[in-house]
PDB file of C-alpha atoms in Angstrom:
ATOM      1  CA  UNK G   1     -49.553   0.021  69.297  1.00  0.00           C
ATOM      2  CA  UNK G   2     -52.370   2.562  69.188  1.00  0.00           C
ATOM      3  CA  UNK G   3     -54.129   3.677  65.994  1.00  0.00           C
ATOM      4  CA  UNK G   4     -57.495   4.977  67.152  1.00  0.00           C
ATOM      5  CA  UNK G   5     -56.327   8.598  67.532  1.00  0.00           C
ATOM      6  CA  UNK G   6     -54.712   9.058  64.118  1.00  0.00           C
ATOM      7  CA  UNK G   7     -55.586  12.431  62.600  1.00  0.00           C
ATOM      8  CA  UNK G   8     -54.396  14.735  59.827  1.00  0.00           C
ATOM      9  CA  UNK G   9     -50.866  16.027  60.342  1.00  0.00           C
ATOM     10  CA  UNK G  10     -48.074  14.549  62.458  1.00  0.00           C
ATOM     11  CA  UNK G  11     -49.066  11.797  64.904  1.00  0.00           C
ATOM     12  CA  UNK G  12     -46.834  10.325  67.598  1.00  0.00           C
ATOM     13  CA  UNK G  13     -47.008   6.532  67.332  1.00  0.00           C
ATOM     14  CA  UNK G  14     -45.158   3.533  68.681  1.00  0.00           C
ATOM     15  CA  UNK G  15     -44.688  -0.149  67.941  1.00  0.00           C
ATOM     16  CA  UNK G  16     -42.629  -3.043  69.233  1.00  0.00           C
ATOM     17  CA  UNK G  17     -39.461  -4.465  67.698  1.00  0.00           C
ATOM     18  CA  UNK G  18     -38.155  -7.576  69.455  1.00  0.00           C
ATOM     19  CA  UNK G  19     -39.859  -6.357  72.623  1.00  0.00           C
ATOM     20  CA  UNK G  20     -38.345  -2.865  72.417  1.00  0.00           C
ATOM     21  CA  UNK G  21     -40.638   0.151  72.189  1.00  0.00           C
ATOM     22  CA  UNK G  22     -39.950   2.063  68.979  1.00  0.00           C
ATOM     23  CA  UNK G  23     -41.085   5.695  68.766  1.00  0.00           C
ATOM     24  CA  UNK G  24     -42.327   7.074  65.474  1.00  0.00           C
ATOM     25  CA  UNK G  25     -44.195   9.870  63.766  1.00  0.00           C
ATOM     26  CA  UNK G  26     -46.959   9.087  61.282  1.00  0.00           C
ATOM     27  CA  UNK G  27     -47.519  11.892  58.769  1.00  0.00           C
ATOM     28  CA  UNK G  28     -51.096  11.813  57.502  1.00  0.00           C
ATOM     29  CA  UNK G  29     -52.785  13.787  54.670  1.00  0.00           C
ATOM     30  CA  UNK G  30     -55.091  16.717  55.270  1.00  0.00           C
ATOM     31  CA  UNK G  31     -58.748  15.741  55.642  1.00  0.00           C
ATOM     32  CA  UNK G  32     -57.672  12.240  56.622  1.00  0.00           C
ATOM     33  CA  UNK G  33     -60.479   9.671  56.639  1.00  0.00           C
ATOM     34  CA  UNK G  34     -59.688   6.331  58.282  1.00  0.00           C
ATOM     35  CA  UNK G  35     -62.360   4.634  56.167  1.00  0.00           C
ATOM     36  CA  UNK G  36     -60.402   5.411  52.998  1.00  0.00           C
ATOM     37  CA  UNK G  37     -57.223   3.796  51.649  1.00  0.00           C
ATOM     38  CA  UNK G  38     -53.856   5.531  51.358  1.00  0.00           C
ATOM     39  CA  UNK G  39     -50.466   4.561  50.010  1.00  0.00           C
ATOM     40  CA  UNK G  40     -47.986   3.999  52.834  1.00  0.00           C
ATOM     41  CA  UNK G  41     -44.351   5.079  52.942  1.00  0.00           C
ATOM     42  CA  UNK G  42     -41.710   3.905  55.403  1.00  0.00           C
ATOM     43  CA  UNK G  43     -38.615   6.119  55.634  1.00  0.00           C
ATOM     44  CA  UNK G  44     -35.093   5.306  56.825  1.00  0.00           C
ATOM     45  CA  UNK G  45     -32.834   8.221  57.819  1.00  0.00           C
ATOM     46  CA  UNK G  46     -29.242   9.107  57.008  1.00  0.00           C
ATOM     47  CA  UNK G  47     -26.668   7.549  59.313  1.00  0.00           C
ATOM     48  CA  UNK G  48     -26.778   8.335  62.243  1.00  0.00           C
ATOM     49  CA  UNK G  49     -29.846  10.569  62.309  1.00  0.00           C
ATOM     50  CA  UNK G  50     -33.045  10.516  64.328  1.00  0.00           C
ATOM     51  CA  UNK G  51     -36.566  11.027  63.031  1.00  0.00           C
ATOM     52  CA  UNK G  52     -36.572  14.765  63.816  1.00  0.00           C
ATOM     53  CA  UNK G  53     -34.023  15.647  61.135  1.00  0.00           C
ATOM     54  CA  UNK G  54     -34.321  14.807  57.409  1.00  0.00           C
ATOM     55  CA  UNK G  55     -37.418  12.628  57.734  1.00  0.00           C
ATOM     56  CA  UNK G  56     -39.270  15.493  59.442  1.00  0.00           C
ATOM     57  CA  UNK G  57     -38.632  17.546  56.301  1.00  0.00           C
ATOM     58  CA  UNK G  58     -39.909  14.886  53.912  1.00  0.00           C
ATOM     59  CA  UNK G  59     -42.746  13.364  55.955  1.00  0.00           C
ATOM     60  CA  UNK G  60     -45.085  16.371  55.718  1.00  0.00           C
ATOM     61  CA  UNK G  61     -44.316  16.754  52.012  1.00  0.00           C
ATOM     62  CA  UNK G  62     -45.264  13.141  51.336  1.00  0.00           C
ATOM     63  CA  UNK G  63     -48.462  13.613  53.355  1.00  0.00           C
ATOM     64  CA  UNK G  64     -49.295  16.644  51.205  1.00  0.00           C
ATOM     65  CA  UNK G  65     -49.121  14.276  48.226  1.00  0.00           C
ATOM     66  CA  UNK G  66     -51.643  11.954  49.835  1.00  0.00           C
ATOM     67  CA  UNK G  67     -49.353   9.389  51.478  1.00  0.00           C
ATOM     68  CA  UNK G  68     -49.275   8.075  55.029  1.00  0.00           C
ATOM     69  CA  UNK G  69     -45.565   8.346  55.829  1.00  0.00           C
ATOM     70  CA  UNK G  70     -43.787   6.775  58.804  1.00  0.00           C
ATOM     71  CA  UNK G  71     -40.574   8.066  60.369  1.00  0.00           C
ATOM     72  CA  UNK G  72     -39.137   6.320  63.411  1.00  0.00           C
ATOM     73  CA  UNK G  73     -36.158   6.194  65.746  1.00  0.00           C
ATOM     74  CA  UNK G  74     -34.209   2.955  65.690  1.00  0.00           C
ATOM     75  CA  UNK G  75     -33.796   1.095  68.964  1.00  0.00           C
ATOM     76  CA  UNK G  76     -31.512   2.916  71.418  1.00  0.00           C
ATOM     77  CA  UNK G  77     -31.785   6.166  69.450  1.00  0.00           C
ATOM     78  CA  UNK G  78     -33.852   9.308  69.849  1.00  0.00           C
ATOM     79  CA  UNK G  79     -37.096   8.642  71.713  1.00  0.00           C
ATOM     80  CA  UNK G  80     -37.038   4.858  71.258  1.00  0.00           C
ATOM     81  CA  UNK G  81     -36.154   2.503  74.088  1.00  0.00           C
ATOM     82  CA  UNK G  82     -32.909   0.572  74.224  1.00  0.00           C
ATOM     83  CA  UNK G  83     -32.111  -3.106  74.728  1.00  0.00           C
ATOM     84  CA  UNK G  84     -30.130  -1.872  77.764  1.00  0.00           C
ATOM     85  CA  UNK G  85     -30.767   1.559  79.303  1.00  0.00           C
ATOM     86  CA  UNK G  86     -27.147   2.728  79.316  1.00  0.00           C
ATOM     87  CA  UNK G  87     -26.296   1.344  75.867  1.00  0.00           C
ATOM     88  CA  UNK G  88     -27.863   4.072  73.780  1.00  0.00           C
ATOM     89  CA  UNK G  89     -26.933   5.244  70.278  1.00  0.00           C
ATOM     90  CA  UNK G  90     -25.865   1.809  69.134  1.00  0.00           C
ATOM     91  CA  UNK G  91     -25.581   1.922  65.334  1.00  0.00           C
ATOM     92  CA  UNK G  92     -25.968  -1.810  64.804  1.00  0.00           C
ATOM     93  CA  UNK G  93     -27.100  -2.550  61.256  1.00  0.00           C
ATOM     94  CA  UNK G  94     -28.540  -5.980  62.011  1.00  0.00           C
ATOM     95  CA  UNK G  95     -30.773  -4.508  64.716  1.00  0.00           C
ATOM     96  CA  UNK G  96     -31.801  -1.795  62.279  1.00  0.00           C
ATOM     97  CA  UNK G  97     -32.910  -4.388  59.740  1.00  0.00           C
ATOM     98  CA  UNK G  98     -35.229  -5.851  62.361  1.00  0.00           C
ATOM     99  CA  UNK G  99     -36.605  -2.446  63.357  1.00  0.00           C
ATOM    100  CA  UNK G 100     -37.322  -1.629  59.721  1.00  0.00           C
ATOM    101  CA  UNK G 101     -39.161  -4.921  59.208  1.00  0.00           C
ATOM    102  CA  UNK G 102     -41.325  -4.147  62.228  1.00  0.00           C
ATOM    103  CA  UNK G 103     -41.955  -0.624  60.962  1.00  0.00           C
ATOM    104  CA  UNK G 104     -43.222  -2.205  57.747  1.00  0.00           C
ATOM    105  CA  UNK G 105     -45.389  -4.519  59.846  1.00  0.00           C
ATOM    106  CA  UNK G 106     -46.776  -1.528  61.732  1.00  0.00           C
ATOM    107  CA  UNK G 107     -47.782   0.219  58.511  1.00  0.00           C
ATOM    108  CA  UNK G 108     -49.258  -3.023  57.223  1.00  0.00           C
ATOM    109  CA  UNK G 109     -51.428  -3.291  60.333  1.00  0.00           C
ATOM    110  CA  UNK G 110     -53.159   0.032  59.653  1.00  0.00           C
ATOM    111  CA  UNK G 111     -56.558  -0.530  58.046  1.00  0.00           C
ATOM    112  CA  UNK G 112     -56.251   2.650  55.970  1.00  0.00           C
ATOM    113  CA  UNK G 113     -52.881   1.745  54.414  1.00  0.00           C
ATOM    114  CA  UNK G 114     -52.938  -0.205  51.175  1.00  0.00           C
ATOM    115  CA  UNK G 115     -49.535  -0.680  49.599  1.00  0.00           C
ATOM    116  CA  UNK G 116     -46.188   0.190  51.202  1.00  0.00           C
ATOM    117  CA  UNK G 117     -43.308   2.051  49.569  1.00  0.00           C
ATOM    118  CA  UNK G 118     -39.829   2.735  50.918  1.00  0.00           C
ATOM    119  CA  UNK G 119     -37.601   5.824  50.923  1.00  0.00           C
ATOM    120  CA  UNK G 120     -34.018   5.534  52.135  1.00  0.00           C
ATOM    121  CA  UNK G 121     -31.866   8.614  52.739  1.00  0.00           C
ATOM    122  CA  UNK G 122     -28.054   8.366  52.589  1.00  0.00           C
ATOM    123  CA  UNK G 123     -27.097   5.363  54.766  1.00  0.00           C
ATOM    124  CA  UNK G 124     -30.784   4.632  55.139  1.00  0.00           C
ATOM    125  CA  UNK G 125     -30.758   3.580  51.503  1.00  0.00           C
ATOM    126  CA  UNK G 126     -28.206   0.947  52.487  1.00  0.00           C
ATOM    127  CA  UNK G 127     -30.482  -0.333  55.260  1.00  0.00           C
ATOM    128  CA  UNK G 128     -33.564  -0.304  53.042  1.00  0.00           C
ATOM    129  CA  UNK G 129     -31.896  -2.177  50.184  1.00  0.00           C
ATOM    130  CA  UNK G 130     -30.539  -4.823  52.543  1.00  0.00           C
ATOM    131  CA  UNK G 131     -33.999  -5.406  54.027  1.00  0.00           C
ATOM    132  CA  UNK G 132     -36.362  -5.350  51.077  1.00  0.00           C
ATOM    133  CA  UNK G 133     -34.531  -7.963  49.040  1.00  0.00           C
ATOM    134  CA  UNK G 134     -36.348 -10.379  51.364  1.00  0.00           C
ATOM    135  CA  UNK G 135     -39.296  -8.199  52.347  1.00  0.00           C
ATOM    136  CA  UNK G 136     -41.651  -8.003  49.406  1.00  0.00           C
ATOM    137  CA  UNK G 137     -44.257  -6.085  51.379  1.00  0.00           C
ATOM    138  CA  UNK G 138     -42.377  -3.025  50.119  1.00  0.00           C
ATOM    139  CA  UNK G 139     -43.455  -2.690  46.512  1.00  0.00           C
ATOM    140  CA  UNK G 140     -41.322   0.239  45.310  1.00  0.00           C
ATOM    141  CA  UNK G 141     -38.070   1.760  46.606  1.00  0.00           C
ATOM    142  CA  UNK G 142     -36.630   5.256  46.175  1.00  0.00           C
ATOM    143  CA  UNK G 143     -33.316   6.434  47.571  1.00  0.00           C
ATOM    144  CA  UNK G 144     -32.057   9.980  48.135  1.00  0.00           C
ATOM    145  CA  UNK G 145     -28.320  10.756  48.323  1.00  0.00           C
ATOM    146  CA  UNK G 146     -27.893   7.069  49.083  1.00  0.00           C
ATOM    147  CA  UNK G 147     -24.597   5.566  50.207  1.00  0.00           C
ATOM    148  CA  UNK G 148     -25.516   2.243  48.655  1.00  0.00           C
ATOM    149  CA  UNK G 149     -22.157   0.890  47.511  1.00  0.00           C
ATOM    150  CA  UNK G 150     -20.498   0.475  50.898  1.00  0.00           C
ATOM    151  CA  UNK G 151     -17.700  -1.713  49.560  1.00  0.00           C
ATOM    152  CA  UNK G 152     -16.043   1.196  47.801  1.00  0.00           C
ATOM    153  CA  UNK G 153     -16.156   3.183  51.044  1.00  0.00           C
ATOM    154  CA  UNK G 154     -15.484   0.656  53.782  1.00  0.00           C
ATOM    155  CA  UNK G 155     -12.877  -1.410  51.970  1.00  0.00           C
ATOM    156  CA  UNK G 156     -11.182   1.273  49.883  1.00  0.00           C
ATOM    157  CA  UNK G 157      -8.314   1.466  52.373  1.00  0.00           C
ATOM    158  CA  UNK G 158      -7.702  -2.030  53.679  1.00  0.00           C
ATOM    159  CA  UNK G 159      -5.353  -0.976  56.470  1.00  0.00           C
ATOM    160  CA  UNK G 160      -7.782   1.670  57.720  1.00  0.00           C
ATOM    161  CA  UNK G 161     -10.600  -0.869  57.615  1.00  0.00           C
ATOM    162  CA  UNK G 162      -8.589  -3.370  59.659  1.00  0.00           C
ATOM    163  CA  UNK G 163      -7.729  -0.771  62.290  1.00  0.00           C
ATOM    164  CA  UNK G 164     -11.339   0.387  62.574  1.00  0.00           C
ATOM    165  CA  UNK G 165     -12.638  -3.133  63.002  1.00  0.00           C
ATOM    166  CA  UNK G 166      -9.941  -4.042  65.524  1.00  0.00           C
ATOM    167  CA  UNK G 167     -10.894  -0.987  67.575  1.00  0.00           C
ATOM    168  CA  UNK G 168     -14.565  -2.011  67.396  1.00  0.00           C
ATOM    169  CA  UNK G 169     -13.702  -5.556  68.473  1.00  0.00           C
ATOM    170  CA  UNK G 170     -11.671  -4.230  71.402  1.00  0.00           C
ATOM    171  CA  UNK G 171     -14.600  -2.041  72.446  1.00  0.00           C
ATOM    172  CA  UNK G 172     -16.907  -5.040  72.319  1.00  0.00           C
ATOM    173  CA  UNK G 173     -14.556  -7.058  74.501  1.00  0.00           C
ATOM    174  CA  UNK G 174     -14.287  -4.261  77.050  1.00  0.00           C
ATOM    175  CA  UNK G 175     -18.062  -3.798  77.162  1.00  0.00           C
ATOM    176  CA  UNK G 176     -18.551  -7.535  77.675  1.00  0.00           C
ATOM    177  CA  UNK G 177     -16.072  -7.603  80.540  1.00  0.00           C
ATOM    178  CA  UNK G 178     -17.152  -4.389  82.274  1.00  0.00           C
ATOM    179  CA  UNK G 179     -20.836  -4.139  81.368  1.00  0.00           C
ATOM    180  CA  UNK G 180     -20.266  -0.468  80.587  1.00  0.00           C
ATOM    181  CA  UNK G 181     -20.665   1.237  77.193  1.00  0.00           C
ATOM    182  CA  UNK G 182     -17.672   2.353  75.147  1.00  0.00           C
ATOM    183  CA  UNK G 183     -18.472   5.249  72.849  1.00  0.00           C
ATOM    184  CA  UNK G 184     -16.707   7.693  70.567  1.00  0.00           C
ATOM    185  CA  UNK G 185     -17.408  10.742  68.417  1.00  0.00           C
ATOM    186  CA  UNK G 186     -17.814   9.005  65.069  1.00  0.00           C
ATOM    187  CA  UNK G 187     -17.133  12.003  62.818  1.00  0.00           C
ATOM    188  CA  UNK G 188     -15.060  14.053  65.247  1.00  0.00           C
ATOM    189  CA  UNK G 189     -17.528  16.915  64.940  1.00  0.00           C
ATOM    190  CA  UNK G 190     -17.903  17.332  68.712  1.00  0.00           C
ATOM    191  CA  UNK G 191     -14.388  18.780  68.844  1.00  0.00           C
ATOM    192  CA  UNK G 192     -14.720  22.594  69.227  1.00  0.00           C
ATOM    193  CA  UNK G 193     -11.462  22.937  67.284  1.00  0.00           C
ATOM    194  CA  UNK G 194     -12.553  20.671  64.420  1.00  0.00           C
ATOM    195  CA  UNK G 195     -12.328  23.324  61.704  1.00  0.00           C
ATOM    196  CA  UNK G 196      -8.965  24.571  62.954  1.00  0.00           C
ATOM    197  CA  UNK G 197      -7.587  21.011  62.937  1.00  0.00           C
ATOM    198  CA  UNK G 198      -9.039  20.268  59.504  1.00  0.00           C
ATOM    199  CA  UNK G 199      -8.409  23.394  57.386  1.00  0.00           C
ATOM    200  CA  UNK G 200      -8.588  21.624  54.027  1.00  0.00           C
ATOM    201  CA  UNK G 201     -12.070  20.150  54.229  1.00  0.00           C
ATOM    202  CA  UNK G 202     -13.815  19.570  50.926  1.00  0.00           C
ATOM    203  CA  UNK G 203     -16.770  17.783  49.376  1.00  0.00           C
ATOM    204  CA  UNK G 204     -18.970  15.602  51.536  1.00  0.00           C
ATOM    205  CA  UNK G 205     -16.641  15.865  54.549  1.00  0.00           C
ATOM    206  CA  UNK G 206     -17.019  19.642  54.610  1.00  0.00           C
ATOM    207  CA  UNK G 207     -20.758  19.328  54.050  1.00  0.00           C
ATOM    208  CA  UNK G 208     -21.007  16.816  56.853  1.00  0.00           C
ATOM    209  CA  UNK G 209     -19.538  19.240  59.354  1.00  0.00           C
ATOM    210  CA  UNK G 210     -21.722  22.063  58.059  1.00  0.00           C
ATOM    211  CA  UNK G 211     -24.724  19.873  58.839  1.00  0.00           C
ATOM    212  CA  UNK G 212     -23.862  17.682  61.836  1.00  0.00           C
ATOM    213  CA  UNK G 213     -21.316  19.999  63.463  1.00  0.00           C
ATOM    214  CA  UNK G 214     -23.514  23.084  63.517  1.00  0.00           C
ATOM    215  CA  UNK G 215     -27.019  24.161  64.449  1.00  0.00           C
ATOM    216  CA  UNK G 216     -28.161  23.384  60.920  1.00  0.00           C
ATOM    217  CA  UNK G 217     -28.531  19.675  61.627  1.00  0.00           C
ATOM    218  CA  UNK G 218     -26.686  18.974  64.874  1.00  0.00           C
ATOM    219  CA  UNK G 219     -27.791  18.507  68.451  1.00  0.00           C
ATOM    220  CA  UNK G 220     -28.075  22.244  69.084  1.00  0.00           C
ATOM    221  CA  UNK G 221     -31.243  22.120  66.981  1.00  0.00           C
ATOM    222  CA  UNK G 222     -32.057  18.418  67.404  1.00  0.00           C
ATOM    223  CA  UNK G 223     -31.334  17.506  71.044  1.00  0.00           C
ATOM    224  CA  UNK G 224     -32.220  13.829  70.505  1.00  0.00           C
ATOM    225  CA  UNK G 225     -29.341  13.541  68.031  1.00  0.00           C
ATOM    226  CA  UNK G 226     -25.702  12.869  68.866  1.00  0.00           C
ATOM    227  CA  UNK G 227     -22.479  12.262  66.969  1.00  0.00           C
ATOM    228  CA  UNK G 228     -21.298  10.027  69.836  1.00  0.00           C
ATOM    229  CA  UNK G 229     -21.986   6.358  69.116  1.00  0.00           C
ATOM    230  CA  UNK G 230     -21.321   2.961  70.653  1.00  0.00           C
ATOM    231  CA  UNK G 231     -17.859   2.012  69.384  1.00  0.00           C
ATOM    232  CA  UNK G 232     -18.813  -1.305  67.805  1.00  0.00           C
ATOM    233  CA  UNK G 233     -20.318   0.588  64.850  1.00  0.00           C
ATOM    234  CA  UNK G 234     -17.569  -0.465  62.432  1.00  0.00           C
ATOM    235  CA  UNK G 235     -18.409  -4.146  62.920  1.00  0.00           C
ATOM    236  CA  UNK G 236     -21.675  -3.813  61.036  1.00  0.00           C
ATOM    237  CA  UNK G 237     -21.233  -0.578  59.049  1.00  0.00           C
ATOM    238  CA  UNK G 238     -19.553  -2.511  56.241  1.00  0.00           C
ATOM    239  CA  UNK G 239     -22.361  -5.057  55.938  1.00  0.00           C
ATOM    240  CA  UNK G 240     -24.700  -4.259  53.073  1.00  0.00           C
ATOM    241  CA  UNK G 241     -26.200  -7.372  51.471  1.00  0.00           C
ATOM    242  CA  UNK G 242     -28.439  -5.177  49.331  1.00  0.00           C
ATOM    243  CA  UNK G 243     -25.435  -4.064  47.329  1.00  0.00           C
ATOM    244  CA  UNK G 244     -24.486  -7.647  46.543  1.00  0.00           C
ATOM    245  CA  UNK G 245     -28.036  -8.774  45.790  1.00  0.00           C
ATOM    246  CA  UNK G 246     -29.100  -5.717  43.788  1.00  0.00           C
ATOM    247  CA  UNK G 247     -29.603  -7.890  40.731  1.00  0.00           C
ATOM    248  CA  UNK G 248     -32.014 -10.073  42.747  1.00  0.00           C
ATOM    249  CA  UNK G 249     -34.192  -7.189  43.955  1.00  0.00           C
ATOM    250  CA  UNK G 250     -37.606  -7.393  42.285  1.00  0.00           C
ATOM    251  CA  UNK G 251     -38.993  -4.029  43.382  1.00  0.00           C
ATOM    252  CA  UNK G 252     -38.820  -1.039  41.026  1.00  0.00           C
ATOM    253  CA  UNK G 253     -36.020   1.301  42.088  1.00  0.00           C
ATOM    254  CA  UNK G 254     -35.568   5.071  41.799  1.00  0.00           C
ATOM    255  CA  UNK G 255     -32.178   6.566  42.654  1.00  0.00           C
ATOM    256  CA  UNK G 256     -32.012  10.330  43.254  1.00  0.00           C
ATOM    257  CA  UNK G 257     -28.780  12.263  43.759  1.00  0.00           C
ATOM    258  CA  UNK G 258     -27.482  15.812  43.585  1.00  0.00           C
ATOM    259  CA  UNK G 259     -25.570  16.553  40.395  1.00  0.00           C
ATOM    260  CA  UNK G 260     -22.742  18.041  42.476  1.00  0.00           C
ATOM    261  CA  UNK G 261     -22.608  15.241  45.077  1.00  0.00           C
ATOM    262  CA  UNK G 262     -19.298  13.402  45.117  1.00  0.00           C
ATOM    263  CA  UNK G 263     -21.164  10.477  46.696  1.00  0.00           C
ATOM    264  CA  UNK G 264     -23.447  10.039  43.673  1.00  0.00           C
ATOM    265  CA  UNK G 265     -21.105   7.306  42.458  1.00  0.00           C
ATOM    266  CA  UNK G 266     -22.390   5.097  45.312  1.00  0.00           C
ATOM    267  CA  UNK G 267     -25.978   5.314  44.114  1.00  0.00           C
ATOM    268  CA  UNK G 268     -24.925   4.873  40.477  1.00  0.00           C
ATOM    269  CA  UNK G 269     -22.907   1.739  41.276  1.00  0.00           C
ATOM    270  CA  UNK G 270     -25.958   0.204  42.943  1.00  0.00           C
ATOM    271  CA  UNK G 271     -28.292   1.404  40.188  1.00  0.00           C
ATOM    272  CA  UNK G 272     -26.145  -0.228  37.514  1.00  0.00           C
ATOM    273  CA  UNK G 273     -26.513  -3.615  39.230  1.00  0.00           C
ATOM    274  CA  UNK G 274     -30.298  -3.442  39.601  1.00  0.00           C
ATOM    275  CA  UNK G 275     -32.152  -5.591  37.049  1.00  0.00           C
ATOM    276  CA  UNK G 276     -35.723  -4.635  37.995  1.00  0.00           C
ATOM    277  CA  UNK G 277     -37.446  -1.576  36.522  1.00  0.00           C
ATOM    278  CA  UNK G 278     -35.380   1.444  37.488  1.00  0.00           C
ATOM    279  CA  UNK G 279     -34.924   5.211  37.173  1.00  0.00           C
ATOM    280  CA  UNK G 280     -31.979   7.512  37.916  1.00  0.00           C
ATOM    281  CA  UNK G 281     -32.399  11.239  38.547  1.00  0.00           C
ATOM    282  CA  UNK G 282     -30.014  14.099  39.278  1.00  0.00           C
ATOM    283  CA  UNK G 283     -31.128  17.306  40.982  1.00  0.00           C
ATOM    284  CA  UNK G 284     -29.201  19.958  39.107  1.00  0.00           C
ATOM    285  CA  UNK G 285     -26.815  22.009  41.223  1.00  0.00           C
ATOM    286  CA  UNK G 286     -27.532  20.061  44.419  1.00  0.00           C
ATOM    287  CA  UNK G 287     -24.954  18.453  46.670  1.00  0.00           C
ATOM    288  CA  UNK G 288     -25.298  15.379  48.895  1.00  0.00           C
ATOM    289  CA  UNK G 289     -26.504  17.233  51.997  1.00  0.00           C
ATOM    290  CA  UNK G 290     -28.290  19.739  49.773  1.00  0.00           C
ATOM    291  CA  UNK G 291     -31.087  17.191  49.412  1.00  0.00           C
ATOM    292  CA  UNK G 292     -31.549  17.050  53.198  1.00  0.00           C
ATOM    293  CA  UNK G 293     -33.035  20.419  54.082  1.00  0.00           C
ATOM    294  CA  UNK G 294     -33.055  22.873  51.178  1.00  0.00           C
ATOM    295  CA  UNK G 295     -36.762  23.419  50.376  1.00  0.00           C
ATOM    296  CA  UNK G 296     -36.305  23.879  46.630  1.00  0.00           C
ATOM    297  CA  UNK G 297     -34.433  20.582  46.359  1.00  0.00           C
ATOM    298  CA  UNK G 298     -36.859  18.756  48.637  1.00  0.00           C
ATOM    299  CA  UNK G 299     -39.769  19.804  46.443  1.00  0.00           C
ATOM    300  CA  UNK G 300     -38.006  18.481  43.340  1.00  0.00           C
ATOM    301  CA  UNK G 301     -37.177  15.173  45.038  1.00  0.00           C
ATOM    302  CA  UNK G 302     -40.735  14.722  46.322  1.00  0.00           C
ATOM    303  CA  UNK G 303     -42.126  15.373  42.851  1.00  0.00           C
ATOM    304  CA  UNK G 304     -39.913  12.631  41.396  1.00  0.00           C
ATOM    305  CA  UNK G 305     -40.754  10.170  44.175  1.00  0.00           C
ATOM    306  CA  UNK G 306     -44.489  10.860  43.970  1.00  0.00           C
ATOM    307  CA  UNK G 307     -44.505  10.267  40.214  1.00  0.00           C
ATOM    308  CA  UNK G 308     -42.473   7.090  40.669  1.00  0.00           C
ATOM    309  CA  UNK G 309     -44.683   5.658  43.418  1.00  0.00           C
ATOM    310  CA  UNK G 310     -47.874   6.507  41.542  1.00  0.00           C
ATOM    311  CA  UNK G 311     -46.474   4.698  38.516  1.00  0.00           C
ATOM    312  CA  UNK G 312     -46.197   1.560  40.622  1.00  0.00           C
ATOM    313  CA  UNK G 313     -49.203   2.209  42.880  1.00  0.00           C
ATOM    314  CA  UNK G 314     -51.830  -0.227  44.125  1.00  0.00           C
ATOM    315  CA  UNK G 315     -54.668   2.237  44.741  1.00  0.00           C
TER     316      UNK G 315
END
């Protein structure tokens, strides 16, 4: 962990999580002065993104508002190391919880950071909520297009859930016996004939392909990203303690969604359970993915988050 070369703008940083080297980017305000104090922000990305995608859009904007914002790649993803070299792109939620806690620790170790806030995007809201219920170093939490209520997604079709988990269990068994990774294209977006095979796409599914299946947000533009994941993902994807302990969360919460997002119900279901101070905001005319990379929407979201964090600030 090196902090002596931090300067205004985007800084490449790293820290350890259970012995694994985690790569990050620390976005720092203009005219940064290490002798001063700044509010910190730790960000968690949409599933299964790397730090170069959505967080690279929001990090500089938060720095413009005077925050020190941290984006990072989870273990085995992007530029971070893996627990085993050939087992990369393992979307294991329990490992992610640990990486997030160590990212919080990293921010807390910086002499110029006083107070830590959290922003969770899409599935990153799920990870953040599940972590901060027992990590009170994060004092305020905002989510953007968050898929918080995983029960209504993962368990909506019981038979589908069973088949997904059985396939994940079989992959785990094979990997244990062979020592080789078993992976699959989680969304199916790697298929060059995806649109032809799925002519009736709508809502978030159509948006997902428009983002992850094209140069807009896919590996053509972000080479460290991939839709191909270790096949045990379904074992932990359904685990979201934050959803079930929302009424125990003590941090103030701000949920932000697009008014046209069919996933907004997930944020609203979580929001309704929260008993701490809370706010709910809709960005008019925006969709789920529309809050990822459309500058006009990003500016509106950042304005809301900045106001919310300042309301609960420590500096």
